[in-house]
XYZ file of C-alpha atoms in Angstrom:
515
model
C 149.746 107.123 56.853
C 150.750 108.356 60.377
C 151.554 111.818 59.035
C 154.192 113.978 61.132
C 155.636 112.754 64.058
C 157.357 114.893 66.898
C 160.394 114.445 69.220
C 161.992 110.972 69.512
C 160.202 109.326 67.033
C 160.978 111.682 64.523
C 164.345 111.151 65.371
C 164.404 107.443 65.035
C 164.391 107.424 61.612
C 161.283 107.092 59.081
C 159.649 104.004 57.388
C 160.613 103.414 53.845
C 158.405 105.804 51.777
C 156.744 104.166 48.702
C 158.612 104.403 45.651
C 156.998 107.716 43.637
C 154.410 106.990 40.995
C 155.419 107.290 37.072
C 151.932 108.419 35.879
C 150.442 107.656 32.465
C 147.693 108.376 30.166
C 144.885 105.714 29.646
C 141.931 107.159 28.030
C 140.144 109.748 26.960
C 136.263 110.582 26.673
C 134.862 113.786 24.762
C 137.975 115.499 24.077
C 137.921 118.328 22.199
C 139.402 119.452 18.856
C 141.461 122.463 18.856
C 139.686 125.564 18.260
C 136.037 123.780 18.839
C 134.130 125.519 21.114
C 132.644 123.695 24.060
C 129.298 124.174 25.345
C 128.132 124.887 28.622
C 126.131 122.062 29.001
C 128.343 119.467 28.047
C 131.000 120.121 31.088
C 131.445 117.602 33.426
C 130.114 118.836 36.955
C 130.863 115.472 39.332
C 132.908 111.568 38.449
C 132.652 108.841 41.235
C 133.937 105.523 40.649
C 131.545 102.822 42.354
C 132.903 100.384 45.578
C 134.483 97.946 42.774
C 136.263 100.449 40.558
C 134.395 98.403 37.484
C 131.943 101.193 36.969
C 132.286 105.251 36.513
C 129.654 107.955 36.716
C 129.748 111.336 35.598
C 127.195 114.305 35.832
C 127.383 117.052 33.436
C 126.083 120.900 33.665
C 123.202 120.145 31.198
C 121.614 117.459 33.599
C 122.675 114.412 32.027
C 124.456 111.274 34.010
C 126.968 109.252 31.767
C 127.605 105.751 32.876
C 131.202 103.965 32.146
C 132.183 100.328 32.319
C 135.448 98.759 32.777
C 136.366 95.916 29.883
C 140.040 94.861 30.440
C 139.173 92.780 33.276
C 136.154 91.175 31.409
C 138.273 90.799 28.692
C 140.642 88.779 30.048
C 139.150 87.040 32.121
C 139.606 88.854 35.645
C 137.831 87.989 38.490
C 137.726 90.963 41.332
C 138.129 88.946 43.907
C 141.434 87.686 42.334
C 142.049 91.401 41.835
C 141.517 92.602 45.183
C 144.114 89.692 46.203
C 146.674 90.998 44.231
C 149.295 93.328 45.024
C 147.745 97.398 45.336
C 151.270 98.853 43.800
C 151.000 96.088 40.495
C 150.563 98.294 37.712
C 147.851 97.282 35.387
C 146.255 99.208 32.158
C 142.145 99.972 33.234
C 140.149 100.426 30.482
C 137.014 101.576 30.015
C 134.041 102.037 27.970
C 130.904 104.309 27.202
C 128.237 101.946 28.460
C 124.918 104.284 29.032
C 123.874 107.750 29.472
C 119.572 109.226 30.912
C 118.692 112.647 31.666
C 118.910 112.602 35.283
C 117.448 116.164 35.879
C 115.533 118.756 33.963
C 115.798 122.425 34.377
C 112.778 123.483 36.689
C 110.939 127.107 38.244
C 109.790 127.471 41.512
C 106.753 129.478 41.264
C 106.706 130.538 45.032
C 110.012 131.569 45.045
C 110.408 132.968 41.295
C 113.888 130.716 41.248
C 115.393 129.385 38.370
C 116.524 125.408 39.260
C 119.279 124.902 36.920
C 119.504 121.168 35.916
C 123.169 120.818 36.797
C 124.363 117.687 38.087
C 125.992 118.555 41.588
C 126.896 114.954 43.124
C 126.804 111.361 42.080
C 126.977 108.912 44.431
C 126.773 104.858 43.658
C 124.534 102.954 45.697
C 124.684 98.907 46.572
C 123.765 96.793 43.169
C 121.678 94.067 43.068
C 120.496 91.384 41.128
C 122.315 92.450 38.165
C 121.428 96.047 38.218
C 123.162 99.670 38.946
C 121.788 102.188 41.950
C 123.272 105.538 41.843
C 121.904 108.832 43.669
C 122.330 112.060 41.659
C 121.130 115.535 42.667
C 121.256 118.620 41.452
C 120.245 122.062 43.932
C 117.065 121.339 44.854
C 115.762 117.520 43.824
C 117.443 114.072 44.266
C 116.467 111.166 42.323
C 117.323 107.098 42.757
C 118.284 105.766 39.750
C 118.174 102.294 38.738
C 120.000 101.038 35.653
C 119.283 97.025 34.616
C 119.974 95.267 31.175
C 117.046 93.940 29.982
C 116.352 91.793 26.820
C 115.137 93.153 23.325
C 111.824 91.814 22.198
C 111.151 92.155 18.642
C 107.759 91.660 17.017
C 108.725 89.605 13.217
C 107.320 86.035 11.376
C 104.143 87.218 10.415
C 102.188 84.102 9.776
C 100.956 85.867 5.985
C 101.446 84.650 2.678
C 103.023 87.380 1.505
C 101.903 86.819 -2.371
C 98.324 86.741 -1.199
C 98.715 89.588 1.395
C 99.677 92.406 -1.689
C 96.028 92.163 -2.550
C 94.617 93.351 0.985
C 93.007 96.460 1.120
C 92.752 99.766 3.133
C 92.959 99.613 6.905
C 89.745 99.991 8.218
C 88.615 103.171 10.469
C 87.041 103.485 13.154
C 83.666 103.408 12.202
C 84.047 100.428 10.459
C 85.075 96.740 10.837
C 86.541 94.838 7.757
C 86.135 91.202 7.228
C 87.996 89.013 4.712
C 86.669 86.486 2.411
C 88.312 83.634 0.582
C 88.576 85.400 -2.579
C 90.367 88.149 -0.856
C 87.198 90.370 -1.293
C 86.814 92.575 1.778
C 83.092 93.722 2.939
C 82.944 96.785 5.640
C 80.606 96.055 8.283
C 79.079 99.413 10.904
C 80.377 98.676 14.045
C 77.568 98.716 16.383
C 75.617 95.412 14.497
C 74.398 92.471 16.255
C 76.699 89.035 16.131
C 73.860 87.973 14.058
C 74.364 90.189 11.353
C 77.665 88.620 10.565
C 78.559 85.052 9.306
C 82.861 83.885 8.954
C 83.337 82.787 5.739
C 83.801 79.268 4.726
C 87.464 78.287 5.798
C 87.733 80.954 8.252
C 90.067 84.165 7.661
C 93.426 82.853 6.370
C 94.770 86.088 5.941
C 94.145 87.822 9.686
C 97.986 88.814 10.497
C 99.175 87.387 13.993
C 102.386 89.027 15.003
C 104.774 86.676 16.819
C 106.900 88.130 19.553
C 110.410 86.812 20.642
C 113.277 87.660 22.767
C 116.314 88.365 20.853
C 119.960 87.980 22.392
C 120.213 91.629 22.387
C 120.452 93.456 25.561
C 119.380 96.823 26.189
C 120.362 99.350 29.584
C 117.380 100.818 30.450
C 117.961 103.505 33.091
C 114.598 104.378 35.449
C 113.940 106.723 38.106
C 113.096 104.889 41.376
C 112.341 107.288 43.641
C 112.640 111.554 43.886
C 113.557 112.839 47.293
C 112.425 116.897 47.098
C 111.294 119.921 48.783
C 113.547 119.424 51.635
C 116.042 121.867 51.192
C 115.634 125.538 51.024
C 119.059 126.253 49.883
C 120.927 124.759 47.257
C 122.033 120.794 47.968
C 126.269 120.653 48.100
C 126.578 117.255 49.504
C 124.514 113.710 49.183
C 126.883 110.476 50.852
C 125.493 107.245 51.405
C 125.468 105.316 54.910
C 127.086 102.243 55.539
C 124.269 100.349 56.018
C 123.336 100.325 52.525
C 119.977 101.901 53.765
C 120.270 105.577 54.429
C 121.854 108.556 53.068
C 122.515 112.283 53.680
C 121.884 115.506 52.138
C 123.505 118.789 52.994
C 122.663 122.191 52.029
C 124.417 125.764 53.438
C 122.579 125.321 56.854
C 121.234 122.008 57.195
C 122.010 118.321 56.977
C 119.048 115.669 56.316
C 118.867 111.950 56.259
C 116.830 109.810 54.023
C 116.090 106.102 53.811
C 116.236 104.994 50.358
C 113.186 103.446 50.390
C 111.419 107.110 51.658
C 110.645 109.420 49.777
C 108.243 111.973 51.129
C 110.008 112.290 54.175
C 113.497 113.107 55.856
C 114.990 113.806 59.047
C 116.625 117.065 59.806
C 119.851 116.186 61.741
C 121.905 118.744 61.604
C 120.767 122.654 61.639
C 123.174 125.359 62.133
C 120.815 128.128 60.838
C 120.479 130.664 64.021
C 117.661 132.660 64.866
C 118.367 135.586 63.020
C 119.921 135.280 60.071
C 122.332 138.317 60.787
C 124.297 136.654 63.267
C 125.109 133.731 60.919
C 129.047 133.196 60.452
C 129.457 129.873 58.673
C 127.611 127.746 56.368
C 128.161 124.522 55.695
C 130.304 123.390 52.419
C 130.351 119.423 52.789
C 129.358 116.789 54.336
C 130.236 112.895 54.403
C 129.323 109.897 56.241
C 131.910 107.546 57.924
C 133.056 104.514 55.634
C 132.174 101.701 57.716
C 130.283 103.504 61.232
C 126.936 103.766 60.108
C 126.591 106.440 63.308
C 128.966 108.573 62.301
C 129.402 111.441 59.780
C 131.553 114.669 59.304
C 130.935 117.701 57.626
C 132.921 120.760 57.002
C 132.628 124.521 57.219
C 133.324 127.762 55.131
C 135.624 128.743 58.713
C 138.000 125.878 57.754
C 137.026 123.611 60.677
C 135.490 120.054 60.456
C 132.865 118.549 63.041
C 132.673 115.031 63.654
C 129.284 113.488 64.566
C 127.616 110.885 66.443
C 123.948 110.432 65.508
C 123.606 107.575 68.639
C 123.807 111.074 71.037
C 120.745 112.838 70.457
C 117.837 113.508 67.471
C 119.472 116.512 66.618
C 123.165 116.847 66.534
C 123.169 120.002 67.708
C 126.583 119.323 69.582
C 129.719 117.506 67.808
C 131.938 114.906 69.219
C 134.966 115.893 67.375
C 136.106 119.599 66.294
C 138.671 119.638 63.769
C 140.492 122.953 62.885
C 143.825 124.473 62.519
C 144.752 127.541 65.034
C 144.998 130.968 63.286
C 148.733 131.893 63.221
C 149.480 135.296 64.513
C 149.998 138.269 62.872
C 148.411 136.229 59.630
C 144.721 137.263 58.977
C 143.881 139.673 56.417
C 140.901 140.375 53.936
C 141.273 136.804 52.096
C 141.550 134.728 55.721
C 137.992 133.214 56.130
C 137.828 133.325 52.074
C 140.814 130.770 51.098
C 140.000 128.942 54.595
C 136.420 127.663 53.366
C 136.915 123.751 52.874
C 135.347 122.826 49.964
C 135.742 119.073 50.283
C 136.036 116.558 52.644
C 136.768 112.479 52.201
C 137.124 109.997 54.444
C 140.148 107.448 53.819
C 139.256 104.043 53.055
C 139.857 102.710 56.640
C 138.041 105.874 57.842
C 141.211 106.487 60.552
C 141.904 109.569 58.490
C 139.922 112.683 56.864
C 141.262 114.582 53.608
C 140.005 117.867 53.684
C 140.547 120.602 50.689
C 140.644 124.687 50.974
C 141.640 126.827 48.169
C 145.294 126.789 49.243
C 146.100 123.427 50.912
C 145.193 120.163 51.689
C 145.242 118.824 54.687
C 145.350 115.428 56.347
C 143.464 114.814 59.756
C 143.838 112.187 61.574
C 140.865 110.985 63.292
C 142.486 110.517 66.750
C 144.165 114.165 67.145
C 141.746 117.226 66.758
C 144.922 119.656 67.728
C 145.581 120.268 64.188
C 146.205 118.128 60.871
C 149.300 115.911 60.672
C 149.755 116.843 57.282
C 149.393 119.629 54.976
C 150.036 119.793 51.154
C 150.989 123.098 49.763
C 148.708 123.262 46.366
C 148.395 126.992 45.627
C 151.077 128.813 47.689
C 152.355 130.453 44.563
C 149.297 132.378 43.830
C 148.929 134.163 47.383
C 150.543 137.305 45.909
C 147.355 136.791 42.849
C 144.599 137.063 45.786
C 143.170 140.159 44.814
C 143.009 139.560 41.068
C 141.250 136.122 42.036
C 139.029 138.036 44.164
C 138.243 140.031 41.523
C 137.446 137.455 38.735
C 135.890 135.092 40.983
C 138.258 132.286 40.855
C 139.158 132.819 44.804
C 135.926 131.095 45.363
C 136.031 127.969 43.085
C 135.081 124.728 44.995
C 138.295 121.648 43.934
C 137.486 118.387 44.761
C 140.247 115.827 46.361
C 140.515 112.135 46.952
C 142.502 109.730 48.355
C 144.200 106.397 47.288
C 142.839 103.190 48.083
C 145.602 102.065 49.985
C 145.483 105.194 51.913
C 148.967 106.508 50.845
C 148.743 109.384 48.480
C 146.193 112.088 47.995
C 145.176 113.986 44.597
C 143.260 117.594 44.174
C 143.024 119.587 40.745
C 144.252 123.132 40.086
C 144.443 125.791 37.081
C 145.485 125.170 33.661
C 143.944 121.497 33.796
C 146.413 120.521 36.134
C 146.186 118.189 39.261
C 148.615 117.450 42.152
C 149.851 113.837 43.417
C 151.091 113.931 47.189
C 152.687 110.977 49.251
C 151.352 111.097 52.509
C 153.136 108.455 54.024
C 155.915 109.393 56.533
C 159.315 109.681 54.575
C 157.152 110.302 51.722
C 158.222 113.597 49.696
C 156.280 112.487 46.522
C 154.763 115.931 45.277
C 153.811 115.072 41.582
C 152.156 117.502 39.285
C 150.344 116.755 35.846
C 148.116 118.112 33.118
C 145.132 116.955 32.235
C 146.103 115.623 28.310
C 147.506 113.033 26.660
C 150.936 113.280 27.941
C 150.404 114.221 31.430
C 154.234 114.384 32.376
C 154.422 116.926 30.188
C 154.485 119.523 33.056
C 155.335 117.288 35.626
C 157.060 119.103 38.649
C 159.031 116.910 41.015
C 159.010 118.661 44.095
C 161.563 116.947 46.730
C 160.418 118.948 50.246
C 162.129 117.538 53.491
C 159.384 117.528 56.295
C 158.978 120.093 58.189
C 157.299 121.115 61.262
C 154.386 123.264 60.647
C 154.150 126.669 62.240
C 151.398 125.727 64.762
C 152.991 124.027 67.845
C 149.680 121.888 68.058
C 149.306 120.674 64.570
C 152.283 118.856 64.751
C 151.893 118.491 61.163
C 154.269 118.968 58.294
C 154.233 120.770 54.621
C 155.087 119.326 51.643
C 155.357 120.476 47.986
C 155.274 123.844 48.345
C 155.697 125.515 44.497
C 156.469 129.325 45.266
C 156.501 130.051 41.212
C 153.777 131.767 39.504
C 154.503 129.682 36.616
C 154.293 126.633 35.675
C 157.295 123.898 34.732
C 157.425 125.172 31.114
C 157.716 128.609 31.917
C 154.143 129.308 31.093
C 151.568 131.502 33.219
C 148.373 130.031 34.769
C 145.652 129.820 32.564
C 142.713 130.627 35.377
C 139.803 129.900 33.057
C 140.728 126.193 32.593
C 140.426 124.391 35.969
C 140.512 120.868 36.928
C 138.120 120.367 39.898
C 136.907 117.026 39.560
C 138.291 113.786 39.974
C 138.417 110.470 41.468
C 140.789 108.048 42.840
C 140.284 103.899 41.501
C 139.291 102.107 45.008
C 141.144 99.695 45.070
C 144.028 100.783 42.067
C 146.616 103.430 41.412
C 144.208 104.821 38.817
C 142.871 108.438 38.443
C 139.883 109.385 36.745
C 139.677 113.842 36.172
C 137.460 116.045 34.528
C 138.725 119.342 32.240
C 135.735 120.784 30.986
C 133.814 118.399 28.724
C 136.592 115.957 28.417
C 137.300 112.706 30.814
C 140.786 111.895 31.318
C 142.009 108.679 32.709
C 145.794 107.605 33.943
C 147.095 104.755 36.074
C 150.510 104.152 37.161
């Protein structure tokens, strides 16, 4: 995943590009009928797959965090460390299954600031399991909780040890201002509670008929999802970013202005590392949109800007990371800024690959690969919404200029994935050679509307990104001739971690394909 390269190499030839992916469908979860009317609360507002790929989260609008678990492996017998042996590009059928679903968060008021909290599920993030049992992080604007998730046997209360003949003759339950005794000939006497132990004799034979309950553990197993610990009141603006550390220990939270980190095992405190809020608020320029930590340097973390650029971070330098190691942005072509500039250059996602050698960052009209090594510019961008720059205006208009798509990145590190309008979403090679630029609908034929775009490389226009474009669609359609259907967006999804598999969310509905 080297990207562009300039001058002689280029002219040595490139690698062998992978051979482009024949997507499928897999499942589905939730999907709609035609003509039934979805409701607000039921659509899907963040998916993340956990480290294994066995496991799949989503968060919804209305607060609630459904849990998914993957069954062909268990089925037949798969082991993951056999699967993690075996060839990335074999293609294999996942399947998975509704396995739980809790009310992570609760709509809420804040009193002091007469705000509305809307319970919305903003990010999921899976933490390291243990002993048997699931960790996941889920926030919404203000509040993040710690979930724990752990199967845990039934007990059932059955064989009471009463004659069931004799036991039809028993009388009223006693209240609470009495105590009832039993005699032999099933007579029952009522007692004032308050008397002296020598006001009351057993009966000869004792009390056969006194029901003892006996308890047992049954074979059935039962999720039971509880809330560890709630990490609040740290943010005054709304949370748009939680990422674990490596270190299986700490995590971050990021809101507009500032970035905090937590220790898991702390709740009523955090650590402001990050804080671009100035002095006075009128001379604020960028907020941030998204933050990340590094995959496998627990010291390290990136997070993005609504200016387009990206700032790398070393915690080891100071308490506050007031100063970044790494700046990340693309130079401003000449001649090219206009109203919708700073608008459609806000990033509104940022992943690390795998090996964490390369970022994947998302805008409103591109993607665009960074390599870690080479802040002059990206070494790849992928042309996602190119053909509705002459539609800026009416997207101002209605909004739409400022949704927030997701991307992710392949396990292997060679192809990249963001959403797009009509419940489509976009499948780029990023290897060098590669001019894989695969678009599909969220449904149960996804090739329906697939667009094979075949883009030489190209040098981009900026001398220093030495970068190239790929699968540029100029049309304002799509492949069946058919307009773009802005109220149906696909901005959610998540790449398998260790399989080509692709998990996206169109409104309420899951969608799952592999190739």
């Amino acid at each position: 995943m080297n990207g562009g390269k300039g001058g002689e190499e280029a002219a040595a030839g490139p690698a062998e590009a992978p051979q482009t992916l024949k997507w499928k469908f897999s499942q589905v979860f939730g999907e709609r009928t035609v003509g039934e009317e979805v409701q607000e609360v039921d659509i899907i507002s963040a998916i993340e797959f956990d480290r294994t790929g066995d496991h799949l989260a989503t968060g919804d609008r209305g607060g609630r965090v459904v849990l998914f678990e993957r069954t062909d492996t268990r089925d037949h017998g798969g082991n993951r460390r056999d699967l993690e042996r075996m060839d990335y590009s074999i293609s294999r059928h996942p399947e998975f299954r509704y396995k739980t679903e809790f009310q992570s968060h609760e709509p809420e008021f804040d009193y002091l600031k007469s705000l509305e909290i809307e319970e919305k599920i903003n990010k999921i993030r899976w933490c390291q399991s243990a002993n048997g049992a699931l960790f996941l992080l889920s926030t919404n604007d203000k509040t993040i909780k710690f979930w724990k998730v752990q199967e845990k046997k039934v007990k059932k209360i059955c064989d009471m040890n009463v004659d069931p003949m004799k036991s039809s003759g028993n009388g009223p339950i006693a209240d609470s201002s009495t105590s009832t005794l039993s005699k032999p000939n099933g007579e029952y006497t009522e007692k004032p509670i308050g008397h002296s132990s020598a006001d009351f004799e057993f009966p000869s034979g004792g009390i056969p008929f006194l029901r003892l309950p006996t308890v047992v553990t049954s074979h059935e197993m039962s999720l039971v999802p509880r809330c560890r610990r709630i990490y609040a009141h740290a943010h005054d603006y709304h949370i748009n970013s939680i990422s674990n550390n490596s270190d299986g220990e700490t995590f971050i939270s990021a809101d507009d202005l500032r970035v905090n980190l937590w220790n898991l095992g702390i709740s009523n405190q955090s650590f402001n590392i990050v804080d671009v809020k100035p002095t006075n608020m009128e001379d604020l320029t960028e907020v941030i949109t998204s933050a990340e930590f590094h995959p496998t340097h627990c010291n390290t973390l990136a997070y993005s800007s609504s200016k387009g650029s990206i700032r790398l971070i070393d915690m080891r330098q100071s308490a506050l990371c007031d100063s970044h190691c790494k700046l990340f942005e693309q130079p401003e072509g000449p001649g090219t800024r206009s109203f919708f500039t700073e608008i459609i250059a806000s990033i509104s996602d940022i992943k690390f690959s795998k090996d964490g050698r390369h970022i994947l960052s998302r805008d409103y009209m591109t993607l665009k690969l960074w390599d870690m090594n080479m802040d002059s510019g990206p070494v790849a961008t992928f042309q996602v919404h190119e053909h509705l720059r002459p539609k800026l205006c009416d997207l101002y208009e209605n909004d739409s200029i400022f949704d927030k798509f997701e991307c992710c990145l392949s396990g292997d590190g060679l192809r990249v994935a963001t959403g797009s309008y009509s419940n489509l979403f976009r499948v780029f090679g990023c290897s060098e050679g590669s001019t894989e630029a695969t678009t599909l609908e969220a449904s149960k034929n996804p090739m329906r509307r697939q667009v094979q775009t075949p883009s030489r490389p190209a040098r981009s226009l900026g001398n220093l990104s030495r970068g190239f474009r790929r699968g540029a669609d100029n049309s304002g359609v799509d492949s069946n001739g058919n307009a773009y259907d802005f109220s149906t967006k696909l901005l959610h999804l998540a790449w398998h971690p260790t399989e080509n598999s692709l998990a996206c969310a169109a409104s309420n509905s899951l969608y799952m394909y592999y190739a």
